């Protein structure tokens, strides 16, 4: 009697349990479908919002981290100048998606069309959005055009590996107009093209004499550790010296917030000088590259985002060639 | 009532009998685990590699191993350049080391280099090629024949082993083949540092149309011709390899580097 009643209550419990299990599973499925839809909707949206820099200049400030699937490669600053004759775009971001979204934002907020695009250098976070501007002249220096021609597609492929889906449909699209350094008038603005190098073999800074805004490209990093993968540090330091002489009201760095003073220039200068001296002294002491990677970094660079990561990348890139020179 | 209870107990005892061998097995397993722990021998690979059993067999012939933090392997978290991944091995505090074997579990060619430190320090640093993310390990054999294994994971997007060497894209690599450049740093409070670079393509044989071509052995001998240390290197060592080793300053004078690649080209150079 007791056994059979125990058994029936066990059965009851069992059925209850299974019912609850099914309800939970159903709930999980419904929730995850809902969630998936949310993710899909926002998946490839960079959520670009431009911030004003004085009168008529705007900048999309990117993340100060490294490329990731989370940020979709949106790690650099892209900017635009609204002139009476139309909009000038400076750098186009890291993907076709970025370029498209940037263009939609500019056209819908200004109601004007884009008349000119500039690329400040050949790095993928600055030019892979070019595809969205095929109907506009895309201008750059000869050296930059050459490097995009020869390395653009390899850089694009590499970025697919780093950020994934965000890159879909992106191909490397080279600038369509070669320009010489010097002053030109675009949309009534007096634009000066300054040919420099050091961050890469060919870097272009743009100084808008009409507004006093300096677009430094990646020659200046602000609160973000400078990327030295293709750098010649001595040349880079020389380039910074030339930029310091300009009388700008606003400085738009390639990465990090906008400034009005010398702070970002001094910061970039300080880190690069320190890096060069540190690696040179590591070589002088006979350190192997794996020991140079483990050196302690000064406290004063704590303000620079992704300091350790970018330092290590820098050592891996620079040390072998410095060794080569040392042993010749 | 009493009778039925007794019967129940009896039946329980009866059914428990076959369990006794099981208890014995469990007891023995516990004993084994205790013994293992007492000998400092973790049962599992700390790097949780899918290929640990394989490399243990292939590279260490299933000989006795202990995972040991005193075998320090330094690699960057991420292989920025898969053709040139820096690695250093330093063994400190486990007595005399007869041999250090460096290997990467998931590389197509797993062996990287065997280092017999002999009369110099159990430290070596150089660069190597990697094909994909993999554990990078060093196994250091002490006199009792036990391999002390240390290592860490290296993250890589790959391609280092199946790409042709850079020199192949230039025409002049033959002119400099086997050239050696070296330098010694005297250091006050510790052994001196010797660094040397050898010009050699170090082709893996995995790049289409390029046969394997790599340095197989390197020997450091003192001025009397006595062997100080030797290295057996494999295809994954980077092109134009650059080695750092440490040694007492008195050993250095007149030190000679001998070497041979798999095509029989010889290296014979007094280091300075």
Coordinates of C-alpha atoms in Angstrom, one line a residue, chain A residues 22-306:
Chain A
X22 CA 9.8 21.7 -21.4
X23 CA 8.5 25.1 -20.3
X24 CA 12.0 26.3 -19.6
X25 CA 13.4 25.0 -22.9
X26 CA 10.6 26.8 -24.7
X27 CA 11.3 30.0 -22.9
X28 CA 15.0 29.7 -23.7
X29 CA 14.3 29.2 -27.4
X30 CA 11.9 32.1 -27.6
X31 CA 14.3 34.4 -25.7
X32 CA 17.3 33.4 -27.8
X33 CA 15.4 34.0 -31.1
X34 CA 14.5 37.4 -29.8
X35 CA 18.0 38.0 -28.8
X36 CA 19.4 36.9 -32.2
X37 CA 17.2 39.4 -33.9
X38 CA 18.4 42.1 -31.7
X39 CA 22.0 41.2 -32.4
X40 CA 21.4 40.9 -36.1
X41 CA 19.8 44.3 -36.2
X42 CA 22.7 46.1 -34.5
X43 CA 25.4 43.8 -35.7
X44 CA 27.0 45.9 -38.4
X45 CA 26.1 49.3 -37.1
X46 CA 29.1 51.5 -36.1
X47 CA 26.6 53.9 -34.5
X48 CA 28.6 56.8 -35.8
X49 CA 28.0 60.2 -34.3
X50 CA 30.3 63.1 -35.3
X51 CA 31.5 65.7 -32.8
X52 CA 32.0 69.3 -33.8
X53 CA 35.4 70.8 -33.9
X54 CA 35.0 74.6 -33.9
X55 CA 32.9 75.9 -36.8
X56 CA 32.0 73.5 -39.7
X57 CA 34.5 70.8 -39.0
X58 CA 33.4 67.4 -37.5
X59 CA 35.1 64.2 -36.4
X60 CA 34.0 60.6 -35.8
X61 CA 36.2 59.6 -32.9
X62 CA 37.1 55.9 -33.0
X63 CA 38.0 53.5 -30.2
X64 CA 41.5 53.8 -28.8
X65 CA 41.8 50.0 -28.6
X66 CA 43.2 47.6 -31.2
X67 CA 41.2 46.0 -34.0
X68 CA 38.5 43.6 -32.6
X69 CA 35.4 41.9 -33.7
X70 CA 33.6 44.0 -31.1
X71 CA 34.7 47.4 -32.5
X72 CA 34.5 46.3 -36.1
X73 CA 37.8 48.1 -36.8
X74 CA 36.5 51.5 -35.8
X75 CA 39.6 52.5 -34.0
X76 CA 40.7 55.6 -35.9
X77 CA 39.4 59.1 -36.4
X78 CA 37.7 60.2 -39.6
X79 CA 36.7 63.8 -40.2
X80 CA 34.9 66.1 -42.5
X81 CA 34.8 69.8 -43.3
X82 CA 31.5 71.4 -44.4
X83 CA 32.3 74.1 -46.9
X84 CA 29.9 76.3 -49.0
X85 CA 30.7 74.2 -52.0
X86 CA 30.2 70.8 -50.4
X87 CA 31.8 68.4 -47.9
X88 CA 35.5 67.4 -47.7
X89 CA 36.1 64.0 -46.1
X90 CA 39.4 63.1 -44.4
X91 CA 40.0 59.4 -44.1
X92 CA 37.2 56.8 -44.7
X93 CA 37.5 54.3 -41.9
X94 CA 38.2 50.6 -41.8
X95 CA 35.6 49.0 -44.0
X96 CA 33.0 49.5 -46.8
X97 CA 30.3 49.4 -44.1
X98 CA 32.1 52.2 -42.2
X99 CA 32.4 54.3 -45.4
X100 CA 28.8 53.8 -46.3
X101 CA 27.5 54.7 -42.8
X102 CA 29.8 57.7 -42.6
X103 CA 28.6 58.9 -45.9
X104 CA 24.9 58.4 -45.0
X105 CA 25.5 60.3 -41.7
X106 CA 27.2 63.2 -43.4
X107 CA 24.7 63.6 -46.3
X108 CA 21.7 63.3 -44.0
X109 CA 23.0 65.8 -41.4
X110 CA 24.4 68.4 -43.8
X111 CA 22.1 67.9 -46.8
X112 CA 25.1 68.5 -48.9
X113 CA 27.1 66.3 -51.3
X114 CA 30.7 65.2 -50.9
X115 CA 33.2 66.9 -53.2
X116 CA 36.5 65.5 -52.1
X117 CA 38.0 62.7 -50.1
X118 CA 41.6 62.6 -48.7
X119 CA 43.6 59.6 -47.4
X120 CA 46.2 60.5 -44.9
X121 CA 48.2 57.2 -45.2
X122 CA 47.9 53.6 -46.3
X123 CA 46.8 52.0 -43.1
X124 CA 43.6 49.9 -43.3
X125 CA 41.8 51.7 -40.5
X126 CA 42.0 55.0 -42.6
X127 CA 41.3 54.1 -46.2
X128 CA 39.2 50.9 -46.5
X129 CA 36.0 52.9 -46.5
X130 CA 37.0 54.4 -49.9
X131 CA 34.7 52.1 -51.7
X132 CA 31.7 54.1 -50.5
X133 CA 33.1 57.2 -52.3
X134 CA 33.8 55.8 -55.7
X135 CA 31.9 58.7 -57.4
X136 CA 34.0 61.4 -55.6
X137 CA 37.7 62.2 -56.4
X138 CA 39.8 60.5 -53.7
X139 CA 43.1 62.3 -53.4
X140 CA 46.4 61.4 -51.8
X141 CA 50.2 61.7 -52.3
X142 CA 52.0 59.5 -54.8
X143 CA 53.7 57.5 -52.1
X144 CA 50.5 56.7 -50.4
X145 CA 48.7 55.7 -53.6
X146 CA 51.6 53.4 -54.5
X147 CA 51.5 51.6 -51.2
X148 CA 47.7 51.2 -51.3
X149 CA 48.1 49.8 -54.8
X150 CA 50.7 47.3 -53.7
X151 CA 49.7 46.4 -50.1
X152 CA 46.0 47.4 -49.9
X153 CA 44.5 44.0 -50.6
X154 CA 46.8 42.2 -48.2
X155 CA 45.9 44.7 -45.5
X156 CA 42.3 44.2 -46.3
X157 CA 42.6 40.4 -46.0
X158 CA 44.4 40.7 -42.7
X159 CA 41.6 42.9 -41.4
X160 CA 39.0 40.3 -42.4
X161 CA 40.9 37.9 -40.0
X162 CA 40.9 40.5 -37.2
X163 CA 37.3 41.9 -37.3
X164 CA 35.3 39.4 -39.3
X165 CA 31.8 40.1 -40.7
X166 CA 32.2 43.9 -40.5
X167 CA 34.5 43.6 -43.5
X168 CA 32.0 42.0 -45.8
X169 CA 32.1 43.2 -49.4
X170 CA 35.1 45.4 -48.6
X171 CA 37.9 45.5 -51.2
X172 CA 40.9 47.8 -51.2
X173 CA 40.0 50.8 -53.4
X174 CA 43.0 53.1 -54.3
X175 CA 42.8 56.9 -54.4
X176 CA 41.9 58.2 -57.8
X177 CA 43.8 61.5 -57.8
X178 CA 47.5 62.1 -57.1
X179 CA 48.1 65.4 -55.5
X180 CA 51.3 67.4 -54.8
X181 CA 52.1 69.0 -51.4
X182 CA 51.2 72.7 -51.1
X183 CA 48.1 74.8 -51.0
X184 CA 44.9 74.3 -52.9
X185 CA 41.4 75.7 -52.7
X186 CA 38.6 73.3 -52.1
X187 CA 35.0 74.5 -51.6
X188 CA 36.4 77.9 -50.8
X189 CA 38.7 76.6 -48.0
X190 CA 42.4 77.1 -48.3
X191 CA 43.7 73.6 -47.7
X192 CA 47.4 72.9 -47.3
X193 CA 48.7 69.4 -48.0
X194 CA 51.9 68.6 -46.0
X195 CA 54.0 65.7 -47.1
X196 CA 55.7 64.0 -44.2
X197 CA 56.8 60.5 -43.2
X198 CA 57.9 58.4 -40.2
X199 CA 54.7 56.7 -39.1
X200 CA 54.8 55.1 -42.6
X201 CA 56.9 55.8 -45.7
X202 CA 54.5 58.5 -46.7
X203 CA 52.2 60.4 -44.4
X204 CA 50.0 63.3 -45.3
X205 CA 48.9 66.0 -42.8
X206 CA 46.2 68.5 -43.8
X207 CA 46.0 72.1 -42.5
X208 CA 42.9 74.0 -43.2
X209 CA 44.0 77.7 -43.2
X210 CA 40.4 78.8 -43.3
X211 CA 39.4 77.2 -40.0
X212 CA 42.8 76.7 -38.3
X213 CA 42.2 72.9 -37.9
X214 CA 45.1 70.6 -38.3
X215 CA 44.4 67.0 -39.4
X216 CA 47.5 65.2 -38.4
X217 CA 46.7 61.7 -39.4
X218 CA 48.6 59.1 -37.5
X219 CA 51.6 61.3 -37.0
X220 CA 49.9 62.2 -33.8
X221 CA 48.3 59.8 -31.3
X222 CA 46.5 61.2 -28.3
X223 CA 46.1 59.1 -25.1
X224 CA 46.7 56.0 -27.3
X225 CA 50.0 54.3 -27.7
X226 CA 51.5 55.1 -31.1
X227 CA 51.5 52.2 -33.6
X228 CA 55.0 51.7 -35.0
X229 CA 54.6 48.7 -37.3
X230 CA 55.8 50.6 -40.4
X231 CA 57.6 53.4 -38.5
X232 CA 61.0 55.1 -38.9
X233 CA 61.2 56.8 -35.5
X234 CA 63.8 59.4 -36.4
X235 CA 61.8 60.6 -39.4
X236 CA 58.6 60.5 -37.4
X237 CA 60.2 62.8 -34.7
X238 CA 61.3 65.2 -37.5
X239 CA 57.7 65.3 -38.8
X240 CA 56.3 66.1 -35.4
X241 CA 58.8 68.9 -35.1
X242 CA 57.4 70.4 -38.4
X243 CA 53.8 70.1 -37.2
X244 CA 54.6 71.8 -33.9
X245 CA 55.5 74.9 -35.9
X246 CA 52.0 75.3 -37.3
X247 CA 49.7 77.8 -35.6
X248 CA 46.6 75.6 -35.3
X249 CA 43.4 76.2 -33.3
X250 CA 42.4 72.6 -33.2
X251 CA 44.4 69.4 -33.6
X252 CA 42.7 66.2 -34.8
X253 CA 45.0 63.2 -34.1
X254 CA 44.7 60.0 -36.0
X255 CA 43.6 58.3 -32.8
X256 CA 42.2 59.8 -29.6
X257 CA 40.4 63.0 -28.6
X258 CA 40.7 66.4 -30.2
X259 CA 43.0 69.0 -28.6
X260 CA 43.8 72.7 -28.9
X261 CA 47.2 72.6 -27.3
X262 CA 50.6 70.9 -27.7
X263 CA 49.8 68.1 -25.3
X264 CA 49.1 65.3 -27.9
X265 CA 52.2 66.3 -29.8
X266 CA 54.5 66.2 -26.8
X267 CA 52.9 62.9 -25.7
X268 CA 53.6 61.2 -29.1
X269 CA 57.1 62.7 -29.2
X270 CA 57.8 61.5 -25.6
X271 CA 56.8 57.9 -26.2
X272 CA 58.6 57.6 -29.5
X273 CA 61.8 59.1 -28.2
X274 CA 61.6 56.8 -25.2
X275 CA 60.9 53.7 -27.3
X276 CA 63.8 54.4 -29.6
X277 CA 66.3 55.0 -26.7
X278 CA 65.0 52.0 -24.8
X279 CA 65.4 49.6 -27.7
X280 CA 68.8 51.0 -28.6
X281 CA 70.0 50.6 -25.0
X282 CA 68.5 47.0 -24.9
X283 CA 70.7 46.2 -28.0
X284 CA 73.7 47.8 -26.4
X285 CA 73.3 45.6 -23.4
X286 CA 73.0 42.4 -25.5
X287 CA 69.4 41.7 -24.7
X288 CA 67.6 39.2 -26.9
X289 CA 64.2 40.4 -28.3
X290 CA 62.3 38.2 -25.8
X291 CA 64.0 40.1 -23.0
X292 CA 63.3 43.4 -24.6
X293 CA 59.6 42.4 -24.7
X294 CA 59.6 42.1 -20.9
X295 CA 61.1 45.4 -20.0
X296 CA 59.2 47.5 -17.5
X297 CA 57.4 50.5 -19.0
X298 CA 57.5 54.0 -17.3
X299 CA 54.6 55.1 -15.2
X300 CA 54.2 58.3 -17.2
X301 CA 52.8 56.4 -20.1
X302 CA 49.9 54.9 -18.2
X303 CA 47.6 57.5 -19.9
X304 CA 48.3 55.8 -23.2
X305 CA 45.6 53.2 -24.0
X306 CA 46.8 49.6 -24.9

